Short mmCIF file of C-alpha atoms in Angstrom, two decimals:
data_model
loop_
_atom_site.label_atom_id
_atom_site.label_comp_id
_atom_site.label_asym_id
_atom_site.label_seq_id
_atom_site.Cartn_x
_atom_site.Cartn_y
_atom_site.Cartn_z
CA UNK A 1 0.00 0.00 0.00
CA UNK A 2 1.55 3.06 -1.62
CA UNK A 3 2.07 6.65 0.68
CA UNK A 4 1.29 9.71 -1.24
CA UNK A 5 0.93 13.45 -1.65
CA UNK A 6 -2.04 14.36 -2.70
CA UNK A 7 -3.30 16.20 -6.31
CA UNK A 8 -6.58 15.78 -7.32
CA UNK A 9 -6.95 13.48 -10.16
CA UNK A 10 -9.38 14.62 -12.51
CA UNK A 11 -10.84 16.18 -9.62
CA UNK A 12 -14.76 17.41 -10.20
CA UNK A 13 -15.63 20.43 -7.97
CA UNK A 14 -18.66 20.31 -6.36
CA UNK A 15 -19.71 24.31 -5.49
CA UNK A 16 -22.58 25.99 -3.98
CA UNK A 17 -23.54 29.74 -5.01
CA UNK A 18 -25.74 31.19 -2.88
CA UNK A 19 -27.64 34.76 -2.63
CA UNK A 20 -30.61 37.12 -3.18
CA UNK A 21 -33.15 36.56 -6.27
CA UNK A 22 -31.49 38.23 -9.51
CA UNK A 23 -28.33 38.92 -8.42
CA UNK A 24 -27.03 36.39 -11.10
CA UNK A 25 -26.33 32.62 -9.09
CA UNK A 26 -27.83 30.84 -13.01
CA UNK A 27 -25.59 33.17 -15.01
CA UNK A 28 -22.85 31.64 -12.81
CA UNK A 29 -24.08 28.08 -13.59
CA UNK A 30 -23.71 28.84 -17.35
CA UNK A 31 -19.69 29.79 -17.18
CA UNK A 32 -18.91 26.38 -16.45
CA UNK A 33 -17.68 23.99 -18.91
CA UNK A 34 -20.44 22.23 -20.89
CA UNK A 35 -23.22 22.77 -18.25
CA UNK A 36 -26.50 20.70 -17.76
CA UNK A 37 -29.45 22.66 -16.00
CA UNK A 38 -31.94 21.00 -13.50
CA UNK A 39 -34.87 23.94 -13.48
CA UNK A 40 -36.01 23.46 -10.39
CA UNK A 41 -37.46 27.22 -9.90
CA UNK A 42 -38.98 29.41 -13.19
CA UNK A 43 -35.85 31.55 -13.63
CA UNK A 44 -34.27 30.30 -16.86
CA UNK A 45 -34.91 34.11 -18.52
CA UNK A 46 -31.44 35.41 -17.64
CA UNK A 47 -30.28 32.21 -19.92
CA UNK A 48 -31.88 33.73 -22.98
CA UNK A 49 -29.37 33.39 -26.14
CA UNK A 50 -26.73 31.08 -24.86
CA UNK A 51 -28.35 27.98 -26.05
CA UNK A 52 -27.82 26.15 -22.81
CA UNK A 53 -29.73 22.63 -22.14
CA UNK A 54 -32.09 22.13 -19.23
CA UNK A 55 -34.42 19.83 -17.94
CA UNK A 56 -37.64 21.22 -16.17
CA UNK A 57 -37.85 19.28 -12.74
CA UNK A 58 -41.31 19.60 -11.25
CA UNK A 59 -41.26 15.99 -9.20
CA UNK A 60 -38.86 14.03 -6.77
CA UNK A 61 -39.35 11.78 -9.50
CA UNK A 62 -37.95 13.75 -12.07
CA UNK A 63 -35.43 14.64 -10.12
CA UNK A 64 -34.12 10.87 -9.10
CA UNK A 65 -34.87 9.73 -13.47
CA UNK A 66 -32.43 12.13 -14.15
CA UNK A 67 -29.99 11.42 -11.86
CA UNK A 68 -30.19 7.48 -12.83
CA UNK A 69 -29.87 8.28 -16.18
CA UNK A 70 -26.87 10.81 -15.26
CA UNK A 71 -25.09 7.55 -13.50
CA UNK A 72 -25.95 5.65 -15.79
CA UNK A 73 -24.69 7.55 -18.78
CA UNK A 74 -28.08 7.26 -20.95
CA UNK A 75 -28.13 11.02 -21.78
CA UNK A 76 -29.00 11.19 -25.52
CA UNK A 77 -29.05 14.36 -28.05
CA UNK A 78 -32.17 14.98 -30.56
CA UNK A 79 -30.44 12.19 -32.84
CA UNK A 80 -30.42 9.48 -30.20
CA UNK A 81 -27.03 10.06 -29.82
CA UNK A 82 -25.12 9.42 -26.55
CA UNK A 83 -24.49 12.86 -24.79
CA UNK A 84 -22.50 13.89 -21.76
CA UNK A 85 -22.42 17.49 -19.68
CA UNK A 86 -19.20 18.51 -17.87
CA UNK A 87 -21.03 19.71 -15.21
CA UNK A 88 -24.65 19.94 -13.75
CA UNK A 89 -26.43 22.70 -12.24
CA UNK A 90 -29.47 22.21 -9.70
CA UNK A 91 -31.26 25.46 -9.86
CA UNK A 92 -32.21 25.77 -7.13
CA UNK A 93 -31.51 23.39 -4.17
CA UNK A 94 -34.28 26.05 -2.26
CA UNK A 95 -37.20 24.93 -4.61
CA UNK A 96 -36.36 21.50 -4.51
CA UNK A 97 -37.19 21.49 -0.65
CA UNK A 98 -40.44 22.28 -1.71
CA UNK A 99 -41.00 20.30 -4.63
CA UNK A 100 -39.77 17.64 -1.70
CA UNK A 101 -42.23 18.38 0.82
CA UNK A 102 -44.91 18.23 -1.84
CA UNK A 103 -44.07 14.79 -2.23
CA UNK A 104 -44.00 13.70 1.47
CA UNK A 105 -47.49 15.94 2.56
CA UNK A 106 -49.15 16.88 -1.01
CA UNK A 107 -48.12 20.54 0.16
CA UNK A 108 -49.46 20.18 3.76
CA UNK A 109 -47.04 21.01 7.22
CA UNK A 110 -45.18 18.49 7.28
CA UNK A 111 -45.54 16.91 10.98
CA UNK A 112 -42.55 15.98 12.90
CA UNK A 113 -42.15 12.12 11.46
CA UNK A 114 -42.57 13.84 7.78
CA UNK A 115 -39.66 16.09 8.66
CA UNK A 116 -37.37 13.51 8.95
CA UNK A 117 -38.66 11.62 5.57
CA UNK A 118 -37.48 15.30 3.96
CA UNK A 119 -34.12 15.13 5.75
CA UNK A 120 -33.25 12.02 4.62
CA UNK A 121 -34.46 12.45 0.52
CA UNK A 122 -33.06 15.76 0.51
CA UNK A 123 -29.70 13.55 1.45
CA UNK A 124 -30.38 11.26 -0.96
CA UNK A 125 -30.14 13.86 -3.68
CA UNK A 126 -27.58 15.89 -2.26
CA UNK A 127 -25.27 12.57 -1.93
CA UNK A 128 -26.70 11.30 -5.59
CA UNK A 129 -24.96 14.33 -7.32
CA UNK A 130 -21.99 14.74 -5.45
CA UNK A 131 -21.20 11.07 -6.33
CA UNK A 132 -21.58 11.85 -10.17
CA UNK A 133 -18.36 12.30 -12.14
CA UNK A 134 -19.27 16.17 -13.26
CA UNK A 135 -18.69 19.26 -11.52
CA UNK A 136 -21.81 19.82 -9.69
CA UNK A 137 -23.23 23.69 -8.68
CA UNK A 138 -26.28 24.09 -6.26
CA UNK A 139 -27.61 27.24 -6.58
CA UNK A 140 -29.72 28.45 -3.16
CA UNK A 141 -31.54 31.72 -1.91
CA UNK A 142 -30.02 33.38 0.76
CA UNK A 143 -31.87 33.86 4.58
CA UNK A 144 -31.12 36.47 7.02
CA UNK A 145 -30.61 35.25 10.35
CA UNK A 146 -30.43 37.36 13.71
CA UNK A 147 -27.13 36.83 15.77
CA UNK A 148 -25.26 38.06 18.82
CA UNK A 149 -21.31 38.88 19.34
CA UNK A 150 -19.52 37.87 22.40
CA UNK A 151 -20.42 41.42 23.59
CA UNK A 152 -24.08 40.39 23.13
CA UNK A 153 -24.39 43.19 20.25
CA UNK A 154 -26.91 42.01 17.71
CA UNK A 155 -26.10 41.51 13.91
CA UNK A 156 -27.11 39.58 11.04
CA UNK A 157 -25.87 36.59 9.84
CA UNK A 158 -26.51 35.11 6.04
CA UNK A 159 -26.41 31.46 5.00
CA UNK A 160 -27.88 29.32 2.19
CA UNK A 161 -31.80 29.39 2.85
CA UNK A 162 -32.44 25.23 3.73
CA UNK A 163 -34.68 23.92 6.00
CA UNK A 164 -32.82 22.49 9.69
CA UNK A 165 -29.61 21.43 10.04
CA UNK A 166 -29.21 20.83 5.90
CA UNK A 167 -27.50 23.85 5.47
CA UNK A 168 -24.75 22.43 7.46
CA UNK A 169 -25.05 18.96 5.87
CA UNK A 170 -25.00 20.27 2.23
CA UNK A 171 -22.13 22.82 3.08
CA UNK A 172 -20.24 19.81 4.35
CA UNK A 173 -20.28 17.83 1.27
CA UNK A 174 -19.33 21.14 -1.00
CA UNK A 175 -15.18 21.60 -1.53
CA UNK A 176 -16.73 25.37 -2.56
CA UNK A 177 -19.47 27.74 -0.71
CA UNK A 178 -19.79 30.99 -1.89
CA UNK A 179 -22.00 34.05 -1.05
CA UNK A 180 -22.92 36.39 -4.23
CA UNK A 181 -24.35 39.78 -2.77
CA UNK A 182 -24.37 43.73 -3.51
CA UNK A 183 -21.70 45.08 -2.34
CA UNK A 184 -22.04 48.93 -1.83
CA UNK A 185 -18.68 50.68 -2.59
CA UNK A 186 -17.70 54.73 -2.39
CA UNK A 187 -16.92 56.29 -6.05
CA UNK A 188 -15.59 59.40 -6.36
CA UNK A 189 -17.90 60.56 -3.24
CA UNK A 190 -20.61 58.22 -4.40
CA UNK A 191 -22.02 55.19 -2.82
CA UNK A 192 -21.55 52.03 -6.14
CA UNK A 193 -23.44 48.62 -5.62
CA UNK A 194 -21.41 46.06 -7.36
CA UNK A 195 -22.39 42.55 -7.58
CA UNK A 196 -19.39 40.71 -5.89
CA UNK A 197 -18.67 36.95 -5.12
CA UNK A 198 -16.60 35.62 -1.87
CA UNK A 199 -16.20 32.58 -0.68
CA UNK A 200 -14.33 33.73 2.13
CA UNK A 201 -15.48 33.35 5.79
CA UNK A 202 -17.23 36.29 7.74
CA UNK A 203 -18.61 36.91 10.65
CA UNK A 204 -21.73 38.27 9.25
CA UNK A 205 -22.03 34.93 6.18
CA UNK A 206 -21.36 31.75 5.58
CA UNK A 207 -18.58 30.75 3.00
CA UNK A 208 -15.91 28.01 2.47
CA UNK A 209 -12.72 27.37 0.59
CA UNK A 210 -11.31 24.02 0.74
CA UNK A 211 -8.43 25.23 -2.25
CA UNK A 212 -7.50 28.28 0.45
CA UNK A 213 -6.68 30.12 -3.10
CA UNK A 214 -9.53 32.29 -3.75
CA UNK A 215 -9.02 35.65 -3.47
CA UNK A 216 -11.20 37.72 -1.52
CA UNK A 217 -13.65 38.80 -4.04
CA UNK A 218 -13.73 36.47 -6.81
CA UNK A 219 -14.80 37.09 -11.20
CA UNK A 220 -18.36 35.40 -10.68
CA UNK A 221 -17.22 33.01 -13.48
CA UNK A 222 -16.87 29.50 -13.00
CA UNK A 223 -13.80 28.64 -15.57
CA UNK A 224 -11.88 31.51 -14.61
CA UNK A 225 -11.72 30.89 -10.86
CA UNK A 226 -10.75 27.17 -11.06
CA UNK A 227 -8.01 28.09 -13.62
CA UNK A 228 -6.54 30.83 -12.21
CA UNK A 229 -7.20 30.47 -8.64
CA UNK A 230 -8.39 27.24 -7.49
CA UNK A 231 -5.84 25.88 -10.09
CA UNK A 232 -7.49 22.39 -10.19
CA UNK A 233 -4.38 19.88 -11.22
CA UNK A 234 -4.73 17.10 -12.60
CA UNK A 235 -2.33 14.01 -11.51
CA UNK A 236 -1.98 10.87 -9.60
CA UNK A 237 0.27 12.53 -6.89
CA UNK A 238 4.12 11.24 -5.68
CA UNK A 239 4.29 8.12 -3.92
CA UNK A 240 6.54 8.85 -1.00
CA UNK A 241 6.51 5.66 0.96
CA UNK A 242 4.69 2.51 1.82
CA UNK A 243 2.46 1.08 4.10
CA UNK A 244 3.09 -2.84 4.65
CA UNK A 245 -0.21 -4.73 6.65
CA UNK A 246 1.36 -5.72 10.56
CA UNK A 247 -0.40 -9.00 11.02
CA UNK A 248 -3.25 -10.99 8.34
CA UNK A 249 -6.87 -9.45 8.61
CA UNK A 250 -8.97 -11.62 11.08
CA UNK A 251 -11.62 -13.90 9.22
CA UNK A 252 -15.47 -12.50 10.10
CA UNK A 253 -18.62 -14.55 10.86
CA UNK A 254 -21.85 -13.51 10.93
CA UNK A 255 -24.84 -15.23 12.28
CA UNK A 256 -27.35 -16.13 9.49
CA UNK A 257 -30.48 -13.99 9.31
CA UNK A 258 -33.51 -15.16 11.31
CA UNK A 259 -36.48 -16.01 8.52
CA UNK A 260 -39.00 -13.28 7.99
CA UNK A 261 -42.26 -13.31 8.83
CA UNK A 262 -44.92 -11.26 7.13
CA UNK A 263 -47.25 -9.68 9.28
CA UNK A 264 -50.84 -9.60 7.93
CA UNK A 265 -53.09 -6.75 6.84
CA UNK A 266 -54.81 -6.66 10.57
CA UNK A 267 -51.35 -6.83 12.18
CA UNK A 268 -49.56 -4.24 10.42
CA UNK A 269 -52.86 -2.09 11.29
CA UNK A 270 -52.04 -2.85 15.46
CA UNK A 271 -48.90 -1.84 14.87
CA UNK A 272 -49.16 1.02 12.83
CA UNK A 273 -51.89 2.39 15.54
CA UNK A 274 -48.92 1.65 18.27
CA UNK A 275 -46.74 3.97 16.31
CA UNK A 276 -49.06 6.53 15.38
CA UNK A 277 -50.31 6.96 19.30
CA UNK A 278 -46.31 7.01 20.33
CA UNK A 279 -46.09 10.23 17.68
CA UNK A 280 -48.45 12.54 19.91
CA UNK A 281 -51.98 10.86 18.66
CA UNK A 282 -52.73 9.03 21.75
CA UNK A 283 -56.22 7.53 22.49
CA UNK A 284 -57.19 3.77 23.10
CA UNK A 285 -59.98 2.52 21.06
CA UNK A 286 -62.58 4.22 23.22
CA UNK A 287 -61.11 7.64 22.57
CA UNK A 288 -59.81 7.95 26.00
CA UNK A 289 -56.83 9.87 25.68
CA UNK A 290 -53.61 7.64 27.00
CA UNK A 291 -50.87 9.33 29.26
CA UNK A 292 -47.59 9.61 28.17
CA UNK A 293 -46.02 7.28 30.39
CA UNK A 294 -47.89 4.58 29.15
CA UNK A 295 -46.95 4.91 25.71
CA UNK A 296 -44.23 2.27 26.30
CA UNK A 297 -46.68 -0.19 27.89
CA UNK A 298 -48.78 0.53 25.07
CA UNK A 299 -46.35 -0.25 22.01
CA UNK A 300 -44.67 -3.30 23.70
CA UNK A 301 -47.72 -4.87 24.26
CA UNK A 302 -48.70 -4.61 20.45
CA UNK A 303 -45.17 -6.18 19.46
CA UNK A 304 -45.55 -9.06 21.94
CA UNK A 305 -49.08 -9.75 20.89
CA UNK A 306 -48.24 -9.59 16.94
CA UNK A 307 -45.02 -9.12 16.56
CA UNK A 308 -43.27 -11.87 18.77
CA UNK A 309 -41.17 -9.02 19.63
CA UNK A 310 -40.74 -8.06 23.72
CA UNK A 311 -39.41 -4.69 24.69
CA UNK A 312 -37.54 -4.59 27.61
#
């Protein structure tokens, strides 16, 4: 086993731009090399005249078909022919949460069970394009936030707009996060708003530079700043050593899975009812409402009695 320095190797950067509406995240999307656009939102005007491909998304299903075919490399052109895109751009991650939640509720609250069927597809999406062998940019909305300094002064604080802790999750998986805002700037006596892009950390917004070559205000183009700043290499790295194994890797045995047994239709009802009192909806079969701390006694009794299952 070989030691090594490391250059990325046909690396494939995967970048979130985030900011208000208009201030020009999609014309971003389109300075990348050979870019595919996932519509999630209806803002594909400022795209007018530069030809570029998209795909409307409107459903979660839409959105997992064309990440299949995206793994599986069955992109075609309008003569059947085999077609591939440098890089992707989900436009925006924001509307997808809602084109997510629409699929969990039908556009209702989600309650607090559905929340955590929207964490865990939003994952699934998130992880499904960051695995693909493209460059992959997220655009998002930007939220406000209110925050205090150690000396308890107020300020704001802005951040890609996703539900819960996914801001953090989808920041985690990105090697680039980067804030695109109006900047107001004093010429010749006169207050300028330029539109500027940083993806270096503030107090007052969230950023991130895993290349730690950005400058602080970066060209809002996508080419330029991996070229000339990021500088992106491509290579295998030095091997500088090697690792030899200390001792032979012990043998491991499983136990074999215990048979499954299907429950039937009245079961499954029992123990759906079980689960839906221990979510807050708590009344026996009378109505009577059930106290909390018998919402234990409650559930393992409907495993034991169906379920062979005891709950100690």
């Amino acid at each position: 086993m070989e030691i090594r320095t490391y250059e990325p190797s046909n690396h494939k950067v995967r970048m979130m731009i985030y900011g208000g509406s208009g201030i020009g995240k999609t014309v971003f999307g389109s300075t990348a090399p050979k870019p595919l656009f996932l519509a999630v939102e209806e803002g594909l005007l400022s795209l007018s005249g530069k030809d570029m491909p998209f795909v409307r998304i409107k459903t979660l299903q839409d959105m997992r078909d064309v990440l299949a075919a995206l793994k599986a490399n069955k992109l075609t052109d309008a003569k059947g022919q085999p077609i591939q895109y440098e890089t992707i751009v989900i436009d925006s991650l924001t509307e997808m949460q809602a084109v997510v939640i629409k699929n969990i509720t039908g556009g209702r609250m989600p309650s607090m069970k559905q929340w955590g069927d929207f964490s865990d597809q939003m994952a699934e999406i998130l992880k499904g394009f960051a695995a693909l062998d493209t460059h992959i940019i997220f655009t998002c909305l930007e939220s406000e936030k209110n925050d205090e300094d150690d000396d308890g002064r107020e300020f704001s604080r802005y951040q890609p707009e996703l539900f819960g802790k996914l801001a953090e999750k989808a920041m985690a998986m990105m090697d680039f996060v980067g804030r695109y805002y109006m900047k107001v700037e004093v010429v010749n006596d006169k207050p300028t708003h330029k539109r500027v892009l940083t993806f270096t950390i503030s107090p007052r917004w969230r950023a991130k530079d895993r290349s730690g070559k950005m400058p602080q205000f970066a060209d809002p183009n996508f080419t330029t700043l991996m070229s000339e700043f990021a500088k992106i290499k491509i290579g295998d790295g030095t091997a500088v050593g090697n690792l030899e194994s200390g001792m032979a890797a012990p043998t491991l045995k499983f136990a074999p899975d215990p048979k499954d047994v299907a429950a039937t239709k009245e079961q499954w009802a029992d123990i759906n009812e079980a689960w839906r009192q221990l979510m807050g909806v708590c009344t026996d079969k009378t109505g009577k409402e059930i106290p909390q701390t018998k919402w234990d006694a409650y559930l393992g009794a409907t495993m034991k009695q169906h379920c062979v299952v005891e709950i100690g």
